[in-house]
Amino acid sequence: MTARASLPQADVSDCWNHIGVWSPVSATCPVLQQVTHCQNCDVYAGAGRSLLERPAPDDYVREWTTVLSRGKQLDASETVSLLIFRLSAEWLALPTAVFREVTEVRSIHSLPHNTDPIVRGLVNIRGQLQICVSLANLLGIAAAAADDQALGHIIYKRMIVVGIDNDRFVFSVDEIWGIRAVGRRDIKEVPVTIANSKSAFSRGVLLFQDDQRSGATGTAAKRQVGCLDGELLLHALRKRILSRGGGER
Amino acid sequence: MTSVASAEAPSSGRNTLFLLFQLGDDFYAMPVNNVVEVVPMVTLTRFSAAAPHFAGQFNYRGQIIPAVDLPQLVNGTPFRPSLGTRLLIVEYPSHQGKIRFLALIAERATETLSRRLDEFQDTDLRMAEAEFLGGVAATPQGIVRLFKLDQLLSTVLLDLRQWSGAAEELPAPAPSATPQEPQE
């Protein structure tokens, strides 16, 4: 390639450091009255863009020539972020997006004349009364003393507030593992052999390697985590609880 | 033969996102739907005895594709290398129906513009200029001219046929181009 004339190099004068918001003395630039901050000013934006007016370094070009010749790597952008928790002996996961808050277990004020096993009552979360549901009952998970889990660390029960838009539901869990980003392909489909309430909300099963705590054998415990569909779950709760008798709101 | 790279005319109320670039001192806009990828400039292997507006070829994800020097084609001046000079990868269907790629060298291809397609108005003074340059719109950056990819492909692919020897590598002739076999 014959040598070509490069684009003229931009003369960048950093007015934002002298008369702008980052001035060590005082921000005297008159444009600041309109834009408030240098970031909103066209001069700043233009100066930033003009930094691209430099000739590309040789090794940058060489590197890109090599990178571009390879196929596009299917990167791990196909990941979902899940919050993994435990109800009795079952490990479950919900998309992180449905979670609003995690808090300590609080007292539940039971509703009079409530016959629905799903609704446990009302909980005071930061001054607001939220509906507490029993996720275990909704999913058909029997209460069990799960003491086969890892020993030697303290397990905290928690209450979780979930919801999208303006809905809020609270349920208690026996343990929260944490948040993990998993590849979408790692959630395996489960053959629906038994029609139970859990499978209605299930998106699949994740074989989860717990590298934070070791199991009884000392190595990372492998668990089967049931991944639930957050939207389906909330929709079912909404329909079941909020549509009765005009709702509590 | 449907053109893979055609930009569907959106309903007049909706904004289209355009990729903004410069050729020389003039601004051009091309709908982003036409562009497969925007990549930095890489080292090009020069063609032999090719027209000046073919700057060379390079390996794009396993396929050797040509790069068209747009500033050379439109203004007659070769492109100026800089960090903002980029390759716009576009695609077209070959005569076997496979998707083939073509790279367009554009300067300062660093921004996008959101406008309605009908804001690009044809000027009354329509001089003898390239078919792939369309109407103009006024923007804060100045006058921006619409870049019509389909018409550019028709022009460029015909040239590619002329200098390229390998028959199976040839792209399918655009509908407006004359076929090699004599029809009469």
Coordinates of C-alpha atoms in Angstrom, one line a residue:
Chain A
M1 CA 0.0 0.0 0.0
T2 CA 1.5 3.3 -1.1
A3 CA 2.0 5.9 1.6
R4 CA -1.1 8.1 1.8
A5 CA -1.5 11.4 3.4
S6 CA -2.9 11.0 6.8
L7 CA -5.9 12.9 8.1
P8 CA -4.6 16.1 9.7
Q9 CA -4.1 15.5 13.4
A10 CA -6.6 17.4 15.5
D11 CA -5.3 20.1 17.8
V12 CA -7.0 19.2 21.1
S13 CA -7.2 22.1 23.5
D14 CA -8.7 20.9 26.7
C15 CA -10.9 23.8 27.6
W16 CA -12.7 21.6 30.1
N17 CA -9.6 21.5 32.2
H18 CA -9.1 25.2 32.2
I19 CA -12.5 26.9 32.1
G20 CA -14.7 23.9 32.4
V21 CA -15.9 21.8 35.2
W22 CA -12.6 20.2 35.8
S23 CA -10.8 23.5 36.1
P24 CA -8.7 23.7 39.3
V25 CA -9.5 27.4 39.6
S26 CA -13.1 28.2 38.6
A27 CA -15.5 27.1 35.8
T28 CA -15.8 30.3 33.8
C29 CA -16.9 28.9 30.5
P30 CA -20.1 30.7 29.4
V31 CA -21.5 27.6 27.7
L32 CA -21.7 25.9 31.0
Q33 CA -24.8 28.0 31.8
Q34 CA -26.6 26.1 29.0
V35 CA -25.1 22.7 29.2
T36 CA -24.4 22.5 33.0
H37 CA -21.6 20.0 32.6
C38 CA -18.8 19.7 30.0
Q39 CA -20.0 16.2 29.2
N40 CA -23.1 17.7 27.5
C41 CA -21.1 20.2 25.5
D42 CA -20.4 19.7 21.8
V43 CA -16.8 21.0 22.1
Y44 CA -16.0 18.2 24.6
A45 CA -17.7 15.6 22.5
G46 CA -16.0 16.8 19.3
A47 CA -12.7 16.7 21.0
G48 CA -13.3 13.2 22.1
R49 CA -14.2 12.1 18.6
S50 CA -11.2 14.0 17.1
L51 CA -8.9 11.6 19.1
L52 CA -9.8 9.1 16.4
E53 CA -8.1 11.4 13.8
R54 CA -4.8 9.9 14.6
P55 CA -3.1 7.4 12.3
A56 CA -3.6 3.9 13.4
P57 CA -0.6 2.3 15.1
D58 CA 1.0 -0.5 13.0
D59 CA 0.6 -3.2 15.6
Y60 CA -3.0 -2.2 16.0
V61 CA -3.6 -2.7 12.3
R62 CA -1.7 -6.0 12.3
E63 CA -3.6 -7.3 15.3
W64 CA -6.9 -6.5 13.8
T65 CA -5.9 -8.1 10.5
T66 CA -5.3 -11.3 12.3
V67 CA -8.4 -11.1 14.5
L68 CA -10.7 -10.3 11.6
S69 CA -9.5 -13.4 9.7
R70 CA -10.8 -15.7 12.3
G71 CA -14.5 -16.5 12.6
K72 CA -16.6 -14.7 15.1
Q73 CA -16.4 -16.4 18.4
L74 CA -19.8 -17.2 19.9
D75 CA -19.0 -15.5 23.1
A76 CA -20.8 -16.0 26.4
S77 CA -23.3 -13.3 25.7
E78 CA -25.9 -16.0 25.8
T79 CA -25.8 -15.9 29.6
V80 CA -28.6 -15.4 32.0
S81 CA -28.1 -14.1 35.5
L82 CA -29.8 -16.2 38.1
L83 CA -30.2 -15.9 41.8
I84 CA -29.9 -19.4 43.4
F85 CA -31.7 -20.2 46.6
R86 CA -33.0 -23.1 48.6
L87 CA -36.4 -24.1 49.7
S88 CA -36.2 -27.1 52.1
A89 CA -34.2 -29.6 50.2
E90 CA -34.7 -28.1 46.7
W91 CA -32.4 -25.7 45.1
L92 CA -34.1 -23.3 42.8
A93 CA -33.1 -20.3 40.7
L94 CA -35.0 -17.3 39.4
P95 CA -33.8 -14.7 36.9
T96 CA -32.1 -11.9 38.8
A97 CA -34.3 -9.3 37.1
V98 CA -37.4 -10.3 39.1
F99 CA -35.7 -9.7 42.4
R100 CA -36.3 -6.4 44.2
E101 CA -34.9 -7.0 47.6
V102 CA -33.5 -9.5 50.0
T103 CA -34.1 -8.9 53.7
E104 CA -34.1 -10.7 57.0
V105 CA -37.0 -12.8 58.0
R106 CA -39.8 -10.7 59.5
S107 CA -43.0 -11.5 61.2
I108 CA -46.0 -12.3 59.0
H109 CA -49.3 -10.8 59.9
S110 CA -51.8 -13.4 58.9
L111 CA -54.9 -12.3 57.1
P112 CA -58.2 -13.2 58.8
H113 CA -60.4 -15.8 57.0
N114 CA -57.7 -16.7 54.6
T115 CA -58.0 -20.1 53.2
D116 CA -55.5 -19.9 50.4
P117 CA -52.5 -22.0 51.3
I118 CA -50.4 -19.9 49.0
V119 CA -51.0 -16.6 50.8
R120 CA -49.3 -16.5 54.2
G121 CA -50.2 -12.9 55.1
L122 CA -48.7 -9.5 55.1
V123 CA -45.1 -8.4 55.9
N124 CA -43.8 -5.0 56.7
I125 CA -41.0 -4.2 54.3
R126 CA -39.6 -0.8 55.0
G127 CA -42.9 0.7 56.0
Q128 CA -45.0 -0.9 53.3
L129 CA -47.2 -3.9 53.7
Q130 CA -46.4 -6.5 51.1
I131 CA -48.1 -9.8 50.4
C132 CA -46.2 -12.8 51.6
V133 CA -46.7 -16.0 49.7
S134 CA -45.5 -19.5 50.3
L135 CA -43.4 -20.4 47.3
A136 CA -43.0 -23.9 48.7
N137 CA -46.8 -24.5 48.6
L138 CA -47.0 -23.0 45.1
L139 CA -44.4 -25.3 43.8
G140 CA -45.4 -28.3 45.8
I141 CA -42.2 -28.6 47.8
A142 CA -42.5 -30.4 51.1
A143 CA -40.9 -28.9 54.1
A144 CA -38.0 -31.0 55.0
A145 CA -35.1 -30.7 57.4
A146 CA -32.3 -30.3 54.9
D147 CA -29.2 -30.9 56.9
D148 CA -27.3 -32.8 54.3
Q149 CA -26.0 -29.5 53.0
A150 CA -22.5 -28.2 53.7
L151 CA -21.5 -28.1 57.3
G152 CA -19.4 -25.5 58.9
H153 CA -21.0 -22.4 57.7
I154 CA -23.9 -20.5 59.0
I155 CA -27.1 -20.6 57.0
Y156 CA -29.3 -17.6 57.1
K157 CA -33.0 -17.7 56.3
R158 CA -34.1 -14.8 54.3
M159 CA -37.1 -13.1 52.8
I160 CA -37.1 -12.2 49.2
V161 CA -39.1 -9.5 47.6
V162 CA -39.8 -10.1 43.9
G163 CA -41.8 -8.2 41.4
I164 CA -41.9 -6.6 38.0
D165 CA -43.5 -3.2 37.5
N166 CA -45.6 -2.4 40.5
D167 CA -46.3 -5.9 41.8
R168 CA -44.5 -7.1 44.9
F169 CA -44.5 -10.5 46.5
V170 CA -42.5 -11.7 49.4
F171 CA -41.5 -15.3 50.2
S172 CA -39.1 -16.8 52.6
V173 CA -36.2 -19.0 51.7
D174 CA -34.0 -21.3 53.7
E175 CA -30.8 -20.3 52.1
I176 CA -29.5 -18.0 49.4
W177 CA -26.5 -19.0 47.5
G178 CA -26.0 -15.9 45.5
I179 CA -26.1 -14.7 41.9
R180 CA -24.5 -16.6 39.1
A181 CA -24.4 -15.9 35.4
V182 CA -24.9 -19.2 33.6
G183 CA -24.8 -19.9 29.9
R184 CA -28.2 -20.3 28.4
R185 CA -27.2 -23.7 27.1
D186 CA -26.3 -25.0 30.5
I187 CA -30.0 -25.0 31.5
K188 CA -31.0 -28.4 30.4
E189 CA -34.6 -29.3 29.5
V190 CA -36.3 -31.7 31.9
P191 CA -38.5 -34.3 30.4
V192 CA -42.0 -33.7 31.7
T193 CA -42.8 -37.1 33.1
I194 CA -44.8 -36.0 36.1
A195 CA -47.2 -33.1 35.9
N196 CA -46.5 -31.3 39.1
S197 CA -46.9 -27.7 40.0
K198 CA -43.2 -27.1 39.9
S199 CA -42.8 -28.2 36.3
A200 CA -45.3 -25.6 35.2
F201 CA -42.9 -22.9 36.2
S202 CA -39.7 -24.7 35.4
R203 CA -37.4 -23.6 32.6
G204 CA -35.0 -26.4 33.0
V205 CA -32.4 -27.8 35.3
L206 CA -29.0 -26.5 35.8
L207 CA -26.1 -28.7 37.0
F208 CA -24.5 -26.3 39.3
Q209 CA -21.1 -26.5 40.7
D210 CA -20.9 -24.9 44.1
D211 CA -17.4 -23.7 44.2
Q212 CA -17.9 -21.5 47.2
R213 CA -18.5 -24.2 49.7
S214 CA -17.4 -27.8 49.7
G215 CA -19.7 -30.7 50.3
A216 CA -19.2 -33.5 52.7
T217 CA -16.4 -34.9 50.6
G218 CA -14.5 -31.7 50.6
T219 CA -14.9 -31.0 46.9
A220 CA -17.2 -28.6 45.2
A221 CA -20.7 -29.8 45.7
K222 CA -22.7 -30.4 42.5
R223 CA -26.3 -29.6 42.7
Q224 CA -29.3 -29.8 40.5
V225 CA -30.9 -26.4 40.5
G226 CA -34.4 -26.0 39.1
C227 CA -34.5 -22.8 37.1
L228 CA -37.9 -21.2 37.3
D229 CA -39.6 -18.8 34.8
G230 CA -39.8 -15.5 36.7
E231 CA -42.5 -14.0 34.6
L232 CA -44.7 -17.1 34.6
L233 CA -44.4 -17.2 38.4
L234 CA -45.3 -13.6 38.9
H235 CA -48.2 -13.9 36.5
A236 CA -49.6 -16.9 38.3
L237 CA -49.2 -15.1 41.7
R238 CA -50.9 -12.0 40.3
K239 CA -53.8 -13.9 38.8
R240 CA -54.3 -16.0 41.9
I241 CA -53.9 -13.4 44.6
L242 CA -54.5 -9.9 43.2
S243 CA -57.5 -10.7 41.1
R244 CA -59.5 -12.1 43.9
G245 CA -62.0 -9.6 45.4
G246 CA -60.5 -6.6 43.7
G247 CA -57.1 -7.0 45.2
E248 CA -55.6 -5.6 48.4
R249 CA -54.1 -2.5 46.9
Chain B
M1 CA -33.3 -12.1 -7.1
T2 CA -33.9 -10.3 -4.0
S3 CA -31.2 -7.9 -2.9
V4 CA -30.1 -8.8 0.6
A5 CA -28.7 -5.4 1.2
S6 CA -31.7 -3.4 0.2
A7 CA -33.0 -0.9 2.7
E8 CA -36.7 -1.2 3.1
A9 CA -38.4 2.2 2.9
P10 CA -39.8 2.7 6.4
S11 CA -43.2 4.3 7.0
S12 CA -42.7 8.0 6.7
G13 CA -43.3 8.5 10.4
R14 CA -40.6 6.3 11.7
N15 CA -36.9 7.2 12.1
T16 CA -34.3 5.1 10.5
L17 CA -30.8 4.8 12.0
F18 CA -28.1 5.7 9.6
L19 CA -24.4 5.2 9.8
L20 CA -22.6 8.5 9.3
F21 CA -19.3 8.6 7.5
Q22 CA -17.2 11.1 5.5
L23 CA -15.6 10.8 2.2
G24 CA -13.2 13.7 1.9
D25 CA -15.0 16.6 3.4
D26 CA -18.6 15.5 2.7
F27 CA -20.9 13.6 4.9
Y28 CA -22.8 10.5 3.9
A29 CA -25.4 8.4 5.6
M30 CA -26.3 4.8 5.0
P31 CA -29.0 2.9 6.8
V32 CA -27.5 0.6 9.4
N33 CA -29.5 -2.3 8.2
N34 CA -27.3 -2.4 5.2
V35 CA -24.2 -2.9 7.2
V36 CA -23.2 -6.3 8.5
E37 CA -20.3 -5.0 10.6
V38 CA -18.0 -2.0 11.0
V39 CA -14.4 -3.0 11.5
P40 CA -11.2 -1.1 11.8
M41 CA -9.0 -0.8 8.8
V42 CA -6.7 -3.8 8.3
T43 CA -3.8 -4.5 6.0
L44 CA -5.0 -4.9 2.5
T45 CA -3.3 -7.0 -0.2
R46 CA -3.2 -5.1 -3.3
F47 CA -4.9 -6.5 -6.5
S48 CA -2.8 -6.6 -9.6
A49 CA -3.8 -4.2 -12.4
A50 CA -7.1 -3.4 -10.7
A51 CA -9.1 -0.3 -11.0
P52 CA -7.9 2.4 -8.5
H53 CA -11.0 2.3 -6.5
F54 CA -10.3 -1.3 -5.4
A55 CA -7.8 -0.7 -2.6
G56 CA -7.1 -4.4 -2.1
Q57 CA -8.5 -7.5 -0.4
F58 CA -8.2 -9.1 3.0
N59 CA -9.4 -12.1 5.0
Y60 CA -12.8 -11.4 6.5
R61 CA -13.6 -14.3 8.8
G62 CA -12.2 -16.9 6.4
Q63 CA -13.4 -15.3 3.2
I64 CA -11.1 -13.2 1.0
I65 CA -13.2 -10.1 0.1
P66 CA -12.3 -7.0 -1.8
A67 CA -12.3 -3.5 -0.3
V68 CA -13.7 -0.6 -2.3
D69 CA -12.0 2.7 -1.7
L70 CA -15.1 4.9 -1.5
P71 CA -13.3 8.3 -1.3
Q72 CA -11.4 7.3 -4.4
L73 CA -14.6 6.2 -6.2
V74 CA -16.6 9.2 -5.3
N75 CA -14.0 12.0 -5.1
G76 CA -11.0 10.7 -6.9
T77 CA -8.8 11.0 -3.9
P78 CA -7.6 7.9 -2.1
F79 CA -8.7 7.3 1.5
R80 CA -6.8 8.8 4.3
P81 CA -5.9 6.2 7.0
S82 CA -6.7 7.1 10.6
L83 CA -8.3 5.4 13.6
G84 CA -11.7 6.6 12.4
T85 CA -11.3 5.2 8.9
R86 CA -13.2 2.0 8.9
L87 CA -14.3 -0.9 6.7
L88 CA -18.1 -1.2 6.3
I89 CA -18.9 -4.8 5.6
V90 CA -21.9 -5.3 3.4
E91 CA -23.3 -8.5 1.9
Y92 CA -24.8 -9.5 -1.4
P93 CA -26.0 -12.8 -2.8
S94 CA -23.8 -14.5 -5.3
H95 CA -25.1 -16.3 -8.4
Q96 CA -25.1 -19.5 -6.4
G97 CA -27.3 -17.9 -3.8
K98 CA -24.5 -17.8 -1.2
I99 CA -23.9 -14.7 0.8
R100 CA -20.8 -12.9 -0.1
F101 CA -19.2 -9.9 1.5
L102 CA -17.8 -6.7 0.3
A103 CA -15.9 -4.1 2.3
L104 CA -16.3 -0.3 1.8
I105 CA -13.6 2.0 3.1
A106 CA -15.1 5.0 4.7
E107 CA -13.5 7.8 6.6
R108 CA -14.7 9.0 10.0
A109 CA -17.2 6.2 10.3
T110 CA -17.8 6.8 14.0
E111 CA -21.3 8.1 14.4
T112 CA -24.9 7.3 13.7
L113 CA -27.8 9.5 12.8
S114 CA -31.4 9.0 13.3
R115 CA -33.7 10.5 10.7
R116 CA -36.7 9.7 8.7
L117 CA -35.9 8.4 5.2
D118 CA -38.0 11.0 3.5
E119 CA -36.0 13.8 5.1
F120 CA -33.3 13.1 2.4
Q121 CA -34.6 15.3 -0.4
D122 CA -33.4 15.2 -3.9
T123 CA -31.9 18.5 -4.9
D124 CA -33.4 20.2 -8.0
L125 CA -29.9 20.6 -9.4
R126 CA -29.3 17.0 -10.3
M127 CA -25.9 17.0 -11.9
A128 CA -24.4 14.0 -13.6
E129 CA -23.3 12.2 -10.6
A130 CA -23.1 8.7 -9.4
E131 CA -26.3 6.7 -9.2
F132 CA -25.6 5.6 -5.7
L133 CA -25.7 9.1 -4.2
G134 CA -29.2 10.1 -3.1
G135 CA -30.9 13.1 -1.6
V136 CA -29.6 15.4 1.1
A137 CA -30.7 16.3 4.6
A138 CA -29.6 19.1 6.8
T139 CA -28.1 18.0 10.1
P140 CA -26.0 19.7 12.8
Q141 CA -22.9 18.3 11.2
G142 CA -23.9 19.9 7.9
I143 CA -25.3 18.6 4.7
V144 CA -25.5 14.8 4.7
R145 CA -26.0 12.9 1.5
L146 CA -27.8 9.5 1.4
F147 CA -25.7 6.7 0.2
K148 CA -27.6 4.1 -1.7
L149 CA -26.0 0.7 -1.3
D150 CA -27.9 -1.2 -4.0
Q151 CA -26.8 1.2 -6.7
L152 CA -23.2 1.1 -5.5
L153 CA -23.3 -2.7 -5.6
S154 CA -24.5 -2.7 -9.2
T155 CA -21.6 -0.5 -10.2
V156 CA -18.9 -2.2 -8.2
L157 CA -19.8 -5.8 -8.8
L158 CA -19.7 -5.2 -12.5
D159 CA -16.2 -4.0 -12.2
L160 CA -15.3 -7.0 -10.0
R161 CA -16.4 -9.3 -12.8
Q162 CA -14.3 -7.5 -15.3
W163 CA -11.0 -7.9 -13.5
S164 CA -11.5 -11.0 -11.6
G165 CA -10.6 -14.2 -13.4
A166 CA -12.0 -17.0 -11.2
A167 CA -15.5 -17.8 -12.5
E168 CA -16.9 -19.4 -9.4
E169 CA -15.8 -16.5 -7.3
L170 CA -17.7 -14.0 -9.4
P171 CA -20.6 -12.4 -7.8
A172 CA -24.0 -12.7 -9.5
P173 CA -24.6 -9.8 -11.9
A174 CA -26.9 -7.2 -10.6
P175 CA -30.2 -7.0 -12.5
S176 CA -29.2 -3.8 -14.3
A177 CA -25.8 -5.2 -15.5
T178 CA -25.6 -6.8 -18.9
P179 CA -24.9 -10.5 -18.8
Q180 CA -21.8 -11.8 -20.5
E181 CA -23.6 -14.2 -22.8
P182 CA -24.9 -12.3 -25.8
Q183 CA -28.7 -12.2 -25.7
E184 CA -29.3 -11.1 -29.3

